[in-house]
Amino acid sequence: MVKFIQLSDLHIHGTDKEENVNCKIIVEFIIKRYSSYSTSKKPVVILTGDIVDDGKEDQYHSAVEILKPLVENQFKVLACPGNH
């Protein structure tokens, strides 16, 4: 059975690290919670809706930086960006 974790409307901001703290905490929690699972048993992380706040390039760079640890820890990450 495949399990999913859905994250929606993250609204990741650009270079302002303070505004992205909650998203970083969520990513760290997911990694810690499922670190002992084999790659095939880890849940798929689905990002639905507004990943970034208003579509500026620096926000996408921040999103990659924040979400990259999921991929580095062998989670499958699927994204549906929404209108941002």
Short mmCIF file of N, CA and C in Angstrom, two decimals:
data_model
loop_
_atom_site.label_atom_id
_atom_site.label_comp_id
_atom_site.label_asym_id
_atom_site.label_seq_id
_atom_site.Cartn_x
_atom_site.Cartn_y
_atom_site.Cartn_z
N MET A 1 0.84 -1.16 0.00
CA MET A 1 0.00 0.00 0.00
C MET A 1 0.90 1.24 0.00
N VAL A 2 0.57 2.17 -0.87
CA VAL A 2 1.32 3.42 -0.96
C VAL A 2 0.66 4.44 -0.04
N LYS A 3 1.46 5.13 0.73
CA LYS A 3 0.96 6.20 1.59
C LYS A 3 1.37 7.53 0.99
N PHE A 4 0.56 8.55 1.27
CA PHE A 4 0.82 9.88 0.75
C PHE A 4 0.84 10.89 1.88
N ILE A 5 1.65 11.92 1.70
CA ILE A 5 1.61 13.10 2.54
C ILE A 5 1.31 14.26 1.60
N GLN A 6 0.24 14.98 1.88
CA GLN A 6 -0.12 16.11 1.03
C GLN A 6 0.21 17.41 1.76
N LEU A 7 0.96 18.26 1.08
CA LEU A 7 1.25 19.60 1.57
C LEU A 7 0.65 20.58 0.58
N SER A 8 -0.11 21.53 1.08
CA SER A 8 -0.79 22.45 0.18
C SER A 8 -0.57 23.89 0.62
N ASP A 9 -0.51 24.78 -0.38
CA ASP A 9 -0.42 26.21 -0.13
C ASP A 9 0.73 26.58 0.80
N LEU A 10 1.91 26.15 0.44
CA LEU A 10 3.09 26.44 1.26
C LEU A 10 3.46 27.92 1.22
N HIS A 11 3.21 28.57 0.11
CA HIS A 11 3.51 30.00 -0.06
C HIS A 11 4.92 30.35 0.39
N ILE A 12 5.89 29.63 -0.14
CA ILE A 12 7.29 29.87 0.20
C ILE A 12 7.71 31.23 -0.33
N HIS A 13 8.36 31.98 0.52
CA HIS A 13 8.82 33.32 0.18
C HIS A 13 10.25 33.25 -0.34
N GLY A 14 10.75 34.36 -0.81
CA GLY A 14 12.09 34.43 -1.38
C GLY A 14 13.18 34.33 -0.34
N THR A 15 13.97 35.34 -0.24
CA THR A 15 15.17 35.29 0.59
C THR A 15 14.90 35.52 2.07
N ASP A 16 13.68 35.85 2.45
CA ASP A 16 13.37 36.07 3.86
C ASP A 16 13.25 34.73 4.57
N LYS A 17 14.32 34.32 5.21
CA LYS A 17 14.37 33.00 5.84
C LYS A 17 13.33 32.85 6.95
N GLU A 18 13.04 33.92 7.66
CA GLU A 18 12.11 33.87 8.79
C GLU A 18 10.72 33.40 8.37
N GLU A 19 10.27 33.84 7.21
CA GLU A 19 8.91 33.50 6.76
C GLU A 19 8.78 32.05 6.29
N ASN A 20 9.90 31.37 6.07
CA ASN A 20 9.88 29.99 5.58
C ASN A 20 10.15 28.97 6.68
N VAL A 21 10.22 29.40 7.92
CA VAL A 21 10.59 28.52 9.02
C VAL A 21 9.62 27.35 9.16
N ASN A 22 8.33 27.61 9.09
CA ASN A 22 7.35 26.53 9.28
C ASN A 22 7.47 25.45 8.22
N CYS A 23 7.73 25.85 6.99
CA CYS A 23 7.89 24.87 5.92
C CYS A 23 9.13 24.01 6.17
N LYS A 24 10.20 24.62 6.62
CA LYS A 24 11.42 23.87 6.94
C LYS A 24 11.17 22.88 8.08
N ILE A 25 10.40 23.30 9.06
CA ILE A 25 10.08 22.42 10.19
C ILE A 25 9.28 21.20 9.71
N ILE A 26 8.34 21.42 8.81
CA ILE A 26 7.54 20.32 8.26
C ILE A 26 8.42 19.33 7.51
N VAL A 27 9.30 19.84 6.66
CA VAL A 27 10.20 18.97 5.90
C VAL A 27 11.09 18.17 6.85
N GLU A 28 11.65 18.82 7.84
CA GLU A 28 12.50 18.12 8.81
C GLU A 28 11.72 17.05 9.57
N PHE A 29 10.46 17.35 9.91
CA PHE A 29 9.62 16.38 10.61
C PHE A 29 9.38 15.14 9.74
N ILE A 30 9.03 15.37 8.48
CA ILE A 30 8.76 14.24 7.57
C ILE A 30 10.00 13.37 7.46
N ILE A 31 11.14 13.98 7.27
CA ILE A 31 12.39 13.22 7.13
C ILE A 31 12.68 12.42 8.39
N LYS A 32 12.56 13.07 9.54
CA LYS A 32 12.84 12.38 10.81
C LYS A 32 11.84 11.26 11.06
N ARG A 33 10.57 11.53 10.81
CA ARG A 33 9.51 10.54 11.07
C ARG A 33 9.67 9.27 10.24
N TYR A 34 10.11 9.43 9.00
CA TYR A 34 10.18 8.29 8.08
C TYR A 34 11.61 7.87 7.73
N SER A 35 12.59 8.33 8.48
CA SER A 35 13.99 8.04 8.15
C SER A 35 14.32 6.54 8.22
N SER A 36 13.64 5.81 9.06
CA SER A 36 13.93 4.38 9.19
C SER A 36 13.23 3.52 8.14
N TYR A 37 12.34 4.11 7.36
CA TYR A 37 11.61 3.36 6.34
C TYR A 37 12.51 3.12 5.12
N SER A 38 12.33 1.99 4.49
CA SER A 38 13.03 1.76 3.23
C SER A 38 12.46 2.70 2.18
N THR A 39 13.22 2.92 1.13
CA THR A 39 12.78 3.84 0.07
C THR A 39 11.42 3.45 -0.48
N SER A 40 11.19 2.17 -0.67
CA SER A 40 9.92 1.73 -1.25
C SER A 40 8.74 1.87 -0.28
N LYS A 41 9.00 2.03 1.00
CA LYS A 41 7.93 2.16 1.99
C LYS A 41 7.68 3.61 2.42
N LYS A 42 8.54 4.53 2.00
CA LYS A 42 8.34 5.93 2.38
C LYS A 42 7.12 6.49 1.66
N PRO A 43 6.39 7.37 2.33
CA PRO A 43 5.22 7.96 1.66
C PRO A 43 5.64 8.88 0.52
N VAL A 44 4.75 9.01 -0.43
CA VAL A 44 4.96 9.96 -1.53
C VAL A 44 4.48 11.32 -1.04
N VAL A 45 5.31 12.34 -1.24
CA VAL A 45 4.94 13.69 -0.82
C VAL A 45 4.34 14.42 -2.02
N ILE A 46 3.11 14.85 -1.87
CA ILE A 46 2.41 15.55 -2.94
C ILE A 46 2.24 17.01 -2.53
N LEU A 47 2.74 17.90 -3.38
CA LEU A 47 2.63 19.34 -3.15
C LEU A 47 1.51 19.87 -4.03
N THR A 48 0.43 20.31 -3.41
CA THR A 48 -0.70 20.79 -4.20
C THR A 48 -0.92 22.28 -3.94
N GLY A 49 -1.11 22.99 -4.99
CA GLY A 49 -1.40 24.41 -4.87
C GLY A 49 -0.19 25.23 -4.53
N ASP A 50 -0.37 26.46 -4.44
CA ASP A 50 0.62 27.53 -4.30
C ASP A 50 1.89 27.16 -3.52
N ILE A 51 2.85 26.63 -4.22
CA ILE A 51 4.12 26.26 -3.60
C ILE A 51 4.87 27.52 -3.19
N VAL A 52 4.86 28.52 -4.05
CA VAL A 52 5.52 29.80 -3.73
C VAL A 52 4.45 30.87 -3.54
N ASP A 53 4.87 32.02 -3.01
CA ASP A 53 3.91 33.05 -2.64
C ASP A 53 3.31 33.78 -3.83
N ASP A 54 4.15 34.32 -4.72
CA ASP A 54 3.59 35.04 -5.86
C ASP A 54 4.34 34.82 -7.17
N GLY A 55 5.11 33.76 -7.26
CA GLY A 55 5.71 33.35 -8.53
C GLY A 55 7.02 34.01 -8.89
N LYS A 56 7.65 34.70 -7.97
CA LYS A 56 8.94 35.34 -8.28
C LYS A 56 10.05 34.29 -8.29
N GLU A 57 11.05 34.54 -9.13
CA GLU A 57 12.11 33.57 -9.33
C GLU A 57 12.82 33.19 -8.02
N ASP A 58 13.10 34.18 -7.17
CA ASP A 58 13.81 33.86 -5.93
C ASP A 58 12.99 32.97 -5.01
N GLN A 59 11.68 33.02 -5.13
CA GLN A 59 10.83 32.15 -4.33
C GLN A 59 10.96 30.70 -4.78
N TYR A 60 11.06 30.50 -6.08
CA TYR A 60 11.27 29.13 -6.59
C TYR A 60 12.63 28.59 -6.16
N HIS A 61 13.65 29.45 -6.14
CA HIS A 61 14.97 29.03 -5.65
C HIS A 61 14.88 28.62 -4.18
N SER A 62 14.15 29.40 -3.39
CA SER A 62 13.96 29.06 -1.97
C SER A 62 13.20 27.75 -1.84
N ALA A 63 12.18 27.55 -2.66
CA ALA A 63 11.39 26.32 -2.60
C ALA A 63 12.26 25.10 -2.88
N VAL A 64 13.11 25.20 -3.88
CA VAL A 64 14.02 24.08 -4.19
C VAL A 64 14.93 23.81 -3.00
N GLU A 65 15.48 24.87 -2.42
CA GLU A 65 16.39 24.73 -1.28
C GLU A 65 15.69 24.07 -0.09
N ILE A 66 14.46 24.46 0.16
CA ILE A 66 13.72 23.93 1.30
C ILE A 66 13.26 22.50 1.08
N LEU A 67 12.82 22.17 -0.13
CA LEU A 67 12.23 20.86 -0.42
C LEU A 67 13.25 19.82 -0.87
N LYS A 68 14.42 20.26 -1.28
CA LYS A 68 15.47 19.36 -1.78
C LYS A 68 15.83 18.24 -0.80
N PRO A 69 15.87 18.50 0.52
CA PRO A 69 16.19 17.40 1.44
C PRO A 69 15.24 16.21 1.35
N LEU A 70 13.99 16.44 0.95
CA LEU A 70 13.08 15.31 0.77
C LEU A 70 13.59 14.38 -0.33
N VAL A 71 13.99 14.95 -1.44
CA VAL A 71 14.51 14.15 -2.56
C VAL A 71 15.83 13.49 -2.15
N GLU A 72 16.68 14.23 -1.47
CA GLU A 72 17.97 13.68 -1.03
C GLU A 72 17.80 12.52 -0.05
N ASN A 73 16.66 12.47 0.62
CA ASN A 73 16.36 11.37 1.54
C ASN A 73 15.43 10.34 0.92
N GLN A 74 15.44 10.26 -0.39
CA GLN A 74 14.74 9.24 -1.18
C GLN A 74 13.23 9.26 -1.07
N PHE A 75 12.64 10.44 -0.86
CA PHE A 75 11.19 10.57 -0.96
C PHE A 75 10.83 10.90 -2.40
N LYS A 76 9.74 10.34 -2.89
CA LYS A 76 9.19 10.77 -4.17
C LYS A 76 8.39 12.03 -3.90
N VAL A 77 8.64 13.06 -4.68
CA VAL A 77 7.93 14.33 -4.50
C VAL A 77 7.23 14.68 -5.82
N LEU A 78 5.93 14.84 -5.75
CA LEU A 78 5.13 15.22 -6.92
C LEU A 78 4.54 16.59 -6.65
N ALA A 79 4.60 17.45 -7.65
CA ALA A 79 4.13 18.82 -7.45
C ALA A 79 3.10 19.22 -8.49
N CYS A 80 2.09 19.91 -8.02
CA CYS A 80 1.09 20.56 -8.85
C CYS A 80 1.08 22.01 -8.39
N PRO A 81 1.74 22.91 -9.12
CA PRO A 81 2.04 24.24 -8.59
C PRO A 81 0.87 25.18 -8.36
N GLY A 82 -0.29 24.96 -8.87
CA GLY A 82 -1.39 25.89 -8.67
C GLY A 82 -1.20 27.15 -9.49
N ASN A 83 -1.73 28.25 -9.03
CA ASN A 83 -1.63 29.48 -9.81
C ASN A 83 -0.41 30.32 -9.45
N HIS A 84 0.48 29.81 -8.60
CA HIS A 84 1.72 30.52 -8.29
C HIS A 84 2.89 29.61 -8.63
#
